[in-house]
Structure formats: structure tokens, C-alpha cells
CSV table of C-alpha atoms in Angstrom, one decimal:
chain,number,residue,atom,x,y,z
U,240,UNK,CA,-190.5,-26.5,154.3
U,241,UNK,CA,-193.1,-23.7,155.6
U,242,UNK,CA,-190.0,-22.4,157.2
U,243,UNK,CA,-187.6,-22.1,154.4
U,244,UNK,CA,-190.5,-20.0,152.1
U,245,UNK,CA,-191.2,-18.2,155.5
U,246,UNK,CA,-187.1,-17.1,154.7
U,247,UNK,CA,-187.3,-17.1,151.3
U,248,UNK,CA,-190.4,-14.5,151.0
U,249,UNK,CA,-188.9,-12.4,154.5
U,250,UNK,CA,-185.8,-12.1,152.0
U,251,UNK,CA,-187.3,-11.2,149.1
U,252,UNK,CA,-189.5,-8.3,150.9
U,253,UNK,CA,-186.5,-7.2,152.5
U,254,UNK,CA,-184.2,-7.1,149.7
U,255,UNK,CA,-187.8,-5.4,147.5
U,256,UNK,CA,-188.1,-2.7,150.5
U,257,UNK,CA,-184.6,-1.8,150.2
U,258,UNK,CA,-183.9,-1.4,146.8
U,259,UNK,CA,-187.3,0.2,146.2
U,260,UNK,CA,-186.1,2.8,148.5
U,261,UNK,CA,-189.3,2.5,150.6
U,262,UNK,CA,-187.0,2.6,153.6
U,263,UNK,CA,-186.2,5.5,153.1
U,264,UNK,CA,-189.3,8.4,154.8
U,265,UNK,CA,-188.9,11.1,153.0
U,266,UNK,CA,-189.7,9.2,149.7
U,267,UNK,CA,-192.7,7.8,151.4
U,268,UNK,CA,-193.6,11.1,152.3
U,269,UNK,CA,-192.4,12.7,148.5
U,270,UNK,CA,-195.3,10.4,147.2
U,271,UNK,CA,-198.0,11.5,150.0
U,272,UNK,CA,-196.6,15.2,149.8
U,273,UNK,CA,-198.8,16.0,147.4
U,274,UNK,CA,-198.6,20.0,147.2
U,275,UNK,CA,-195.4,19.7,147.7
U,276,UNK,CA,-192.3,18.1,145.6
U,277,UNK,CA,-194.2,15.1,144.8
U,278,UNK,CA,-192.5,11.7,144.1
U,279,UNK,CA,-194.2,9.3,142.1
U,280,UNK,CA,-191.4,6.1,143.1
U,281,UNK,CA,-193.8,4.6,145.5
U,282,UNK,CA,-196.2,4.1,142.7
U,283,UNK,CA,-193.5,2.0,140.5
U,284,UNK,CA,-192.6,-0.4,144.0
U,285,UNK,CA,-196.5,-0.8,144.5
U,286,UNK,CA,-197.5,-1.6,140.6
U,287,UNK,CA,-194.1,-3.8,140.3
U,288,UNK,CA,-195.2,-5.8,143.5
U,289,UNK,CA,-199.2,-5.9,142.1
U,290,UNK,CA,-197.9,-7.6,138.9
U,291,UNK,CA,-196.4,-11.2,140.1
U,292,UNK,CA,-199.3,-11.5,142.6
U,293,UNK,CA,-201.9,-11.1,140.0
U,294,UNK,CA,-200.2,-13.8,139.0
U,295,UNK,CA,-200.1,-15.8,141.6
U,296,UNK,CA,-203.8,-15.3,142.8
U,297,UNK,CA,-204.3,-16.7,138.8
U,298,UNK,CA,-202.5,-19.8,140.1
U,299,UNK,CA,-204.2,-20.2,143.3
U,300,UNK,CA,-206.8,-21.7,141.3
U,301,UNK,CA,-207.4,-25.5,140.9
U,302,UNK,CA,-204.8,-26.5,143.1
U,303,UNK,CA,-203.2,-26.1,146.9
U,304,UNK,CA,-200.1,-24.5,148.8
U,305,UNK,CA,-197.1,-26.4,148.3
U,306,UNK,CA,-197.4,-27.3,152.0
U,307,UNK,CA,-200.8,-28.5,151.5
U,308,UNK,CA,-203.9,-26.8,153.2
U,309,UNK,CA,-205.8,-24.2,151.2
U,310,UNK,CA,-205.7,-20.9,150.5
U,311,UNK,CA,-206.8,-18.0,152.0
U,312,UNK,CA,-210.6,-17.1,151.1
U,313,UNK,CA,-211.6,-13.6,150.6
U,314,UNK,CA,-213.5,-11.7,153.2
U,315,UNK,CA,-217.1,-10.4,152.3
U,316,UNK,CA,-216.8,-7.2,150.4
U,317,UNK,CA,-218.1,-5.8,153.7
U,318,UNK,CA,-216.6,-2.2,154.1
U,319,UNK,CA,-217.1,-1.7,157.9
U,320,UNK,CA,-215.8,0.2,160.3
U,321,UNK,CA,-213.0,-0.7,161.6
U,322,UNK,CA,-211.4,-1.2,158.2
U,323,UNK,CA,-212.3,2.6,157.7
U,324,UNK,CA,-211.2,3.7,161.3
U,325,UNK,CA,-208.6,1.6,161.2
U,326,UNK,CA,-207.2,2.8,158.1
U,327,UNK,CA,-207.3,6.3,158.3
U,328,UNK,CA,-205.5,5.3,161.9
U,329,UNK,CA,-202.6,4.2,159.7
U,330,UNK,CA,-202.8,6.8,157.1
U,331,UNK,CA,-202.0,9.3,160.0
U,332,UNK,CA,-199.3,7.7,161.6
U,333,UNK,CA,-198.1,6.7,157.8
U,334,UNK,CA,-198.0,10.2,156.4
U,335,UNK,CA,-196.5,11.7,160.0
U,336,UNK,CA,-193.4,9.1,160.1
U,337,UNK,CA,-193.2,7.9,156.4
U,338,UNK,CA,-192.9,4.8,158.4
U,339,UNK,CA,-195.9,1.3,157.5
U,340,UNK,CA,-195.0,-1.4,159.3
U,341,UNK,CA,-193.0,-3.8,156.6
U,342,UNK,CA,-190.3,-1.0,156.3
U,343,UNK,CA,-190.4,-0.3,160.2
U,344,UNK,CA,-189.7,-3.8,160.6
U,345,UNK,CA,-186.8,-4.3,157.3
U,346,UNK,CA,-184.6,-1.1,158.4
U,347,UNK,CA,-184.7,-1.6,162.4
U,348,UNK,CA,-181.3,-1.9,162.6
U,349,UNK,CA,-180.3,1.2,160.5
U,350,UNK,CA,-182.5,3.5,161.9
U,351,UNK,CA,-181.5,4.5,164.7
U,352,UNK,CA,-183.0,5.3,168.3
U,353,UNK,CA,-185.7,6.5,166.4
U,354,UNK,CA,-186.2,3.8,164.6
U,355,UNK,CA,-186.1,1.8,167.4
U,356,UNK,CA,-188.6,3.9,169.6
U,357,UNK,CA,-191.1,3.5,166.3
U,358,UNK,CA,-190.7,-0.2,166.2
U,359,UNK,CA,-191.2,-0.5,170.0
U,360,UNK,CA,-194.7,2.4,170.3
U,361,UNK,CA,-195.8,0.1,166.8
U,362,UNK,CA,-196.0,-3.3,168.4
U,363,UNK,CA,-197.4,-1.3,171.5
U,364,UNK,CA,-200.1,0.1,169.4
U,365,UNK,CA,-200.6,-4.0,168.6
U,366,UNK,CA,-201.2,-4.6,171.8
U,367,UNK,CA,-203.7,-1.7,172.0
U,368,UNK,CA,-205.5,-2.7,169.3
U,369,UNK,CA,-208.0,-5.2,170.4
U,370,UNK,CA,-209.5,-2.9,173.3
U,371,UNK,CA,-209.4,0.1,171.0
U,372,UNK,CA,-211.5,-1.8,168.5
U,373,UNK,CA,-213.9,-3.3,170.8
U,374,UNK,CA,-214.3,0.6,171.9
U,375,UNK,CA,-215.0,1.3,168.7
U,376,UNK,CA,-217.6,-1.7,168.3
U,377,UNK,CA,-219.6,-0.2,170.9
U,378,UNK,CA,-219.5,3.0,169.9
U,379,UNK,CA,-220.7,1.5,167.0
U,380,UNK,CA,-223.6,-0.3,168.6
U,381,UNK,CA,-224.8,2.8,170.5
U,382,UNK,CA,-225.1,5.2,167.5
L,1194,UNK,CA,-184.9,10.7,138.7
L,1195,UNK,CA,-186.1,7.9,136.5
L,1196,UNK,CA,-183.1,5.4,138.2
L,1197,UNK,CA,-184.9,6.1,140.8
L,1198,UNK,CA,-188.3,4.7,139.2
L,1199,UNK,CA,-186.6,2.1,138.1
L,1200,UNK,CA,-185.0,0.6,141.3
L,1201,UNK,CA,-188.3,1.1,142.9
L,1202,UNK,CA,-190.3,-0.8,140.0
L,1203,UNK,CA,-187.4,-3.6,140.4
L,1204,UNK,CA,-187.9,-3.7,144.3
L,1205,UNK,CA,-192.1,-3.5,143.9
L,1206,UNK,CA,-190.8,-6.8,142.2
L,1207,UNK,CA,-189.2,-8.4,144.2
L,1208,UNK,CA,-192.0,-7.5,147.0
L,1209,UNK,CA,-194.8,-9.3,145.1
L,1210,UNK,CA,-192.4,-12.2,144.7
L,1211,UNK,CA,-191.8,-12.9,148.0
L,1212,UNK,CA,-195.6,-12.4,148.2
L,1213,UNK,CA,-196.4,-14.9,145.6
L,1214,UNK,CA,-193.7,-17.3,147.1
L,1215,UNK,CA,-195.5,-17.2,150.6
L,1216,UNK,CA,-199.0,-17.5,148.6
L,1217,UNK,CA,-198.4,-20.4,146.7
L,1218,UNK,CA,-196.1,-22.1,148.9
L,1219,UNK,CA,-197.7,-21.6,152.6
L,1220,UNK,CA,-200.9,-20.3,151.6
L,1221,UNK,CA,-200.5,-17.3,153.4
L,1222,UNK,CA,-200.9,-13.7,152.8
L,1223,UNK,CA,-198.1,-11.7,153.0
L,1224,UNK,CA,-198.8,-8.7,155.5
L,1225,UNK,CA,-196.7,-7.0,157.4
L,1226,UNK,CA,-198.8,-6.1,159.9
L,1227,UNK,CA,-200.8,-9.2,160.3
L,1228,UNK,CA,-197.5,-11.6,160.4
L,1229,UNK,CA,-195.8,-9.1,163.1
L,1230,UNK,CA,-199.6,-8.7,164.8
L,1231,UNK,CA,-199.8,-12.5,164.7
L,1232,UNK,CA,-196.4,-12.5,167.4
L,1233,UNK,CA,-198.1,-10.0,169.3
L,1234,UNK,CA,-201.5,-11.4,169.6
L,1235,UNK,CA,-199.7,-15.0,170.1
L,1236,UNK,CA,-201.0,-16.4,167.4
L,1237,UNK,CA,-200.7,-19.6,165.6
L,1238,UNK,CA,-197.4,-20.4,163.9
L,1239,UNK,CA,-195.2,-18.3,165.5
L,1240,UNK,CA,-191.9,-19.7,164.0
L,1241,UNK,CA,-193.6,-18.8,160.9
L,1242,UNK,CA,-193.6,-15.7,161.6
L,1243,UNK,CA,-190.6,-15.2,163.7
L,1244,UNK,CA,-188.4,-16.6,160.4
L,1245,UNK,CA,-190.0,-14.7,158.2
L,1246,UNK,CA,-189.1,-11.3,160.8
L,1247,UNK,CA,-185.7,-12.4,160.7
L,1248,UNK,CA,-185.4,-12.4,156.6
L,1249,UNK,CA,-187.4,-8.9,156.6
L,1250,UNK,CA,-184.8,-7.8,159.1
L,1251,UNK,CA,-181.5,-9.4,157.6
L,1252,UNK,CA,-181.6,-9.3,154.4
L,1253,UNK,CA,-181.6,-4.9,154.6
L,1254,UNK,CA,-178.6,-5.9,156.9
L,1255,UNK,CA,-176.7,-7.8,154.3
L,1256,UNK,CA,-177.6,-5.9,151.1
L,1257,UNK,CA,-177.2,-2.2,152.6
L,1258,UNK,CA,-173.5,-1.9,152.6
L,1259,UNK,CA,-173.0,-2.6,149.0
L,1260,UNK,CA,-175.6,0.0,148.3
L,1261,UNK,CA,-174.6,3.2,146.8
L,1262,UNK,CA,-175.1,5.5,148.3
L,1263,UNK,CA,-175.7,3.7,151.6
L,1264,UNK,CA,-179.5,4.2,151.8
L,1265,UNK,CA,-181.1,6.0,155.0
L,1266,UNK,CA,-184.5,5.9,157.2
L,1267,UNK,CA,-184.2,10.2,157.2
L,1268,UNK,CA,-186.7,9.7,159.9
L,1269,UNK,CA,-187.4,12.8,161.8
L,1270,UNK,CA,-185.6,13.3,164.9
L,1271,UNK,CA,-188.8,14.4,166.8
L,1272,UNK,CA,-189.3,11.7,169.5
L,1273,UNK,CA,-192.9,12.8,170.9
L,1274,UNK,CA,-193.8,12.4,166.8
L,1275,UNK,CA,-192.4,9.1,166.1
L,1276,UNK,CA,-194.4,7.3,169.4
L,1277,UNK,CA,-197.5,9.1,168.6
L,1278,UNK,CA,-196.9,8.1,164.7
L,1279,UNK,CA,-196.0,4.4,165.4
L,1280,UNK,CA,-198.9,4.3,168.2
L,1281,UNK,CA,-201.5,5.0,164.7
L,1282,UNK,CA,-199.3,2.8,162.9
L,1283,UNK,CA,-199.8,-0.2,164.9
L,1284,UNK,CA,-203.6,0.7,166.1
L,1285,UNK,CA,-205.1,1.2,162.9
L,1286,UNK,CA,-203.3,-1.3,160.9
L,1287,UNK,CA,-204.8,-4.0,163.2
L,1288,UNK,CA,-208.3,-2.4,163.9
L,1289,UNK,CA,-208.0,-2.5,159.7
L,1290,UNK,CA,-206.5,-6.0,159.5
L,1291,UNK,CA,-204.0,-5.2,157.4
L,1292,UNK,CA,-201.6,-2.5,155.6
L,1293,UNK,CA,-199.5,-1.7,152.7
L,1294,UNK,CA,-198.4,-4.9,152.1
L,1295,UNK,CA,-201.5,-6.9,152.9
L,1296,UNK,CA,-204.1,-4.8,152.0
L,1297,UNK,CA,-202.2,-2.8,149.3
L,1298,UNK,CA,-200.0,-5.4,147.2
L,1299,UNK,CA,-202.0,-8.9,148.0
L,1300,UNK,CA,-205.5,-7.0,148.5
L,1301,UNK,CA,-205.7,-5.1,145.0
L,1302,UNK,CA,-203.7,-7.9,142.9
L,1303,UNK,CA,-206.9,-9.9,144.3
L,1304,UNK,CA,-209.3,-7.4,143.2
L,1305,UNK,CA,-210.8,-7.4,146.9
L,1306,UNK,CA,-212.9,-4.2,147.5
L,1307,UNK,CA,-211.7,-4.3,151.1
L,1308,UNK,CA,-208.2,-3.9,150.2
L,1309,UNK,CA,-208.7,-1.1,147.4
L,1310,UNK,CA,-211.3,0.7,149.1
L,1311,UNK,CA,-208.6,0.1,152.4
L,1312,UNK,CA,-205.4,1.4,150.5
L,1313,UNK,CA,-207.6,4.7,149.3
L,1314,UNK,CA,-208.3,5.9,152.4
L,1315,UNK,CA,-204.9,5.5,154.0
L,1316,UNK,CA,-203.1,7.1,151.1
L,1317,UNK,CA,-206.3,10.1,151.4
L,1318,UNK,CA,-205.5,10.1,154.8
L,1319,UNK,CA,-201.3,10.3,154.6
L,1320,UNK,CA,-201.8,12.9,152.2
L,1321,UNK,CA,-204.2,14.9,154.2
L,1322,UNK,CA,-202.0,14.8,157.1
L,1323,UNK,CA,-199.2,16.0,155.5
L,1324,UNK,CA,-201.2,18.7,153.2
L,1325,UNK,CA,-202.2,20.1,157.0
L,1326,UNK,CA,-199.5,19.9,159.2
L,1327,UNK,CA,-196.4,20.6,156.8
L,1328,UNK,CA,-198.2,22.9,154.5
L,1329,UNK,CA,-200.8,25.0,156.5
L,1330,UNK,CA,-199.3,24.4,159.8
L,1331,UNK,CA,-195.7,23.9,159.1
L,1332,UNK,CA,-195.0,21.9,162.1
L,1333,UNK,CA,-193.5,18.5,160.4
């Protein structure tokens, strides 16, 4: 069962990324291009994909999953720093490639080498992760 | 133009469904980068994971030749830019636990500051990048 809604939702945000056209970089980059010939479509994908969930996090309430267990809790509202670092990490590489990683992933086999090579230094930045946020811990600690 | 809004309001769609479907049925959130992260860091449920990879993956596959026009990555052609790009990508999304998907569409539908206050400063910081390096430097 966990399996078939693991397909059914992979699908679904493969199918959504497609037709959104958020495969496609230089949308991406039309909406962060902001002096330049600005695109508001990524706006439409993100506010349709908002409006089921708000939804759903309504119905998370009073009951559990399907497949039992319980749902996730949310973190502290604890803005630290590796949410900050971290995410003006990603905001560079975002706005450089047009590329996050859900679209990286969906059009892998359309995109070439490059898309490829993107795929392949993402889940190598994965792996970096860790030891680039424990450097960032203690950097932390000794400020 | 506005087809254009329209396909990407229907697609948002379909996104937050398949978010709400992994929610409700395995009580999961629905990132990108933590599900892919999760393979990396060999995490717990891998199948999981690895199925719902190979739904992400083939269901672009399936759809894209039916598509008109058949929809492209345009992604730039400059190697040394893509590494260093996807190199951010993957770093900062896991130092941030989480990215468009996780902390953008499941993080704000949930009201969580960490996800609003998340998806501000990666959209600042995309648009910054861009603002310097195609507009005052002109080198992307």
C-alpha cells in the first residue's frame, strides 16, 4: 500500500511539473528574472499546488495516514542557520540553472548531458551536505 | 500568455495532489529533496523513496511526447555552470532541510514560519543572482 501512493504521488508531481512547465529553465528563471521579461507562471503552479494541501493539512486532523502511524509534527518555528545558509545555497544554484531538485529529478531523461551532469553534481552536493553543515555549526559556535 | 497561466495553475494542481495523496496516505511530506536526500543519506524506507523516483521520472517520460510543443529543459549549455549550480542545489537544500516542494508547497499550505520564511529567501536569493550576473555582469 505505502508503495502504490509512493507511485501514485511520484506520478502526479511528475505529470504537475510537466504540464506546469516548471521543467522548463528559462520559465523558472522568467519568474526570478525580475528586471528583466518577468514571468509570473511559477506563481499559478505554486498557488495551484498550496490549494489541495491546505486541504489536506485540514484533514490531517483527528485522524491518521491511511497506512497507519502519524503525521508529520511541525518543527519549532526556530529560524536558524542552516535553514538561512542553506537556503540562500539553493537560491543561488536555483536562479543560476533554473533547475530545484523535483524538476532535476522529473526531466532527467530529456535533458540532456546537462541534465545529466546536474542530476549527478546535485546528489554529490547531498553527499556534501552533512560535513558542510557541521562546518557551518562550528562556525557557528565560535562567533 | 494566459494558456500559459493556466497549464501552470492546472499542473500547481496536480503537484499539491500528489502531495496531499502522500500526506494523507503515508504520512509523509512530499519533498523533493528530502525523499532523493533520504537515498543518499541511506535512510529509512528506501523503496519508498526509490518508487516514488521512478513515478517523478516516468510519468515526464510518458506524458512528454503527446505534448505540444514537446516541452524542453533550455538548460544552458555551460558545463562549469551547471556542476557549480547543482553543487548549491544539493548543499543548501539539505543544510535547509528542504526545497520548493517541501518547504515551498507543504511548508506554507501548513502555515510553518520555517517554510515561508525558507521559500523568501531562496526566491530573494534566485532573483538576486540573476539581477547580478545577467543584468550587471552579463555573464549567464
Amino acid at each position: 500500500m505505502r508503495l502504490l501512493i509512493s507511485l501514485i504521488a511520484g506520478c502526479l508531481f511528475g505529470a504537475g511539473l510537466l504540464i506546469s512547465g516548471m521543467t522548463d529553465t528559462t520559465k523558472v528563471q522568467g519568474w526570478l528574472d525580475v528586471f528583466g521579461n518577468w514571468d509570473p507562471t511559477l506563481a499559478f503552479v505554486m498557488g495551484g499546488a498550496i490549494i489541495p494541501m491546505l486541504f489536506a493539512w485540514r484533514m490531517t486532523e483527528h485522524r491518521r495516514p491511511l497506512v497507519g502511524g502519524t503525521f508529520p509534527t511541525m518543527s519549532p518555528p526556530e529560524l536558524d542557520r542552516r535553514l538561512v545558509v542553506g537556503s540562500v545555497l539553493f537560491g543561488m544554484g536555483w536562479g543560476l540553472s533554473g533547475l530545484c531538485p523535483g524538476p532535476a529529478i522529473a526531466s532527467v531523461t530529456y535533458g540532456g548531458v546537462g541534465g545529466l551532469v546536474f542530476l549527478a553534481a546535485m546528489i554529490a552536493g547531498m553527499y556534501a551536505a552533512p560535513t558542510v553543515g557541521a562546518q557551518l555549526d562550528r562556525t557557528a559556535n565560535a562567533a | 500568455m494566459q494558456l500559459e497561466w493556466i497549464w501552470g495553475l492546472a499542473g500547481g494542481l496536480l503537484i499539491g495532489l500528489g502531495a496531499a495523496v502522500y500526506l494523507l496516505g503515508n504520512g509523509r511530506i512530499m519533498g523533493a529533496s528530502g525523499i532523493l536526500g533520504g537515498l543518499v543519506d541511506n535512510s529509512d524506507r528506501t523503496l519508498e523513496r526509490l518508487v516514488f523516483v521512478a513515478g517523478l521520472v516516468g510519468m515526464p517520460l510518458l506524458l512528454r511526447p503527446l505534448m505540444s510543443p514537446t516541452p524542453q529543459t533550455h538548460l544552458t549549455g555551460n558545463i562549469a555552470v551547471i556542476i557549480f549550480s547543482g553543487l548549491l542545489v544539493g548543499i543548501g537544500t539539505r543544510i535547509a532541510n528542504g526545497c520548493t516542494s517541501g518547504h515551498g508547497v507543504c511548508g506554507i499550505s501548513r502555515f510553518s514560519l520555517r517554510g515561508i520564511v525558507a521559500t523568501v529567501i531562496y526566491i530573494a536569493a534566485g532573483a538576486i543572482t540573476l539581477a547580478v550576473l545577467r543584468h550587471m555582469w552579463g555573464v549567464i
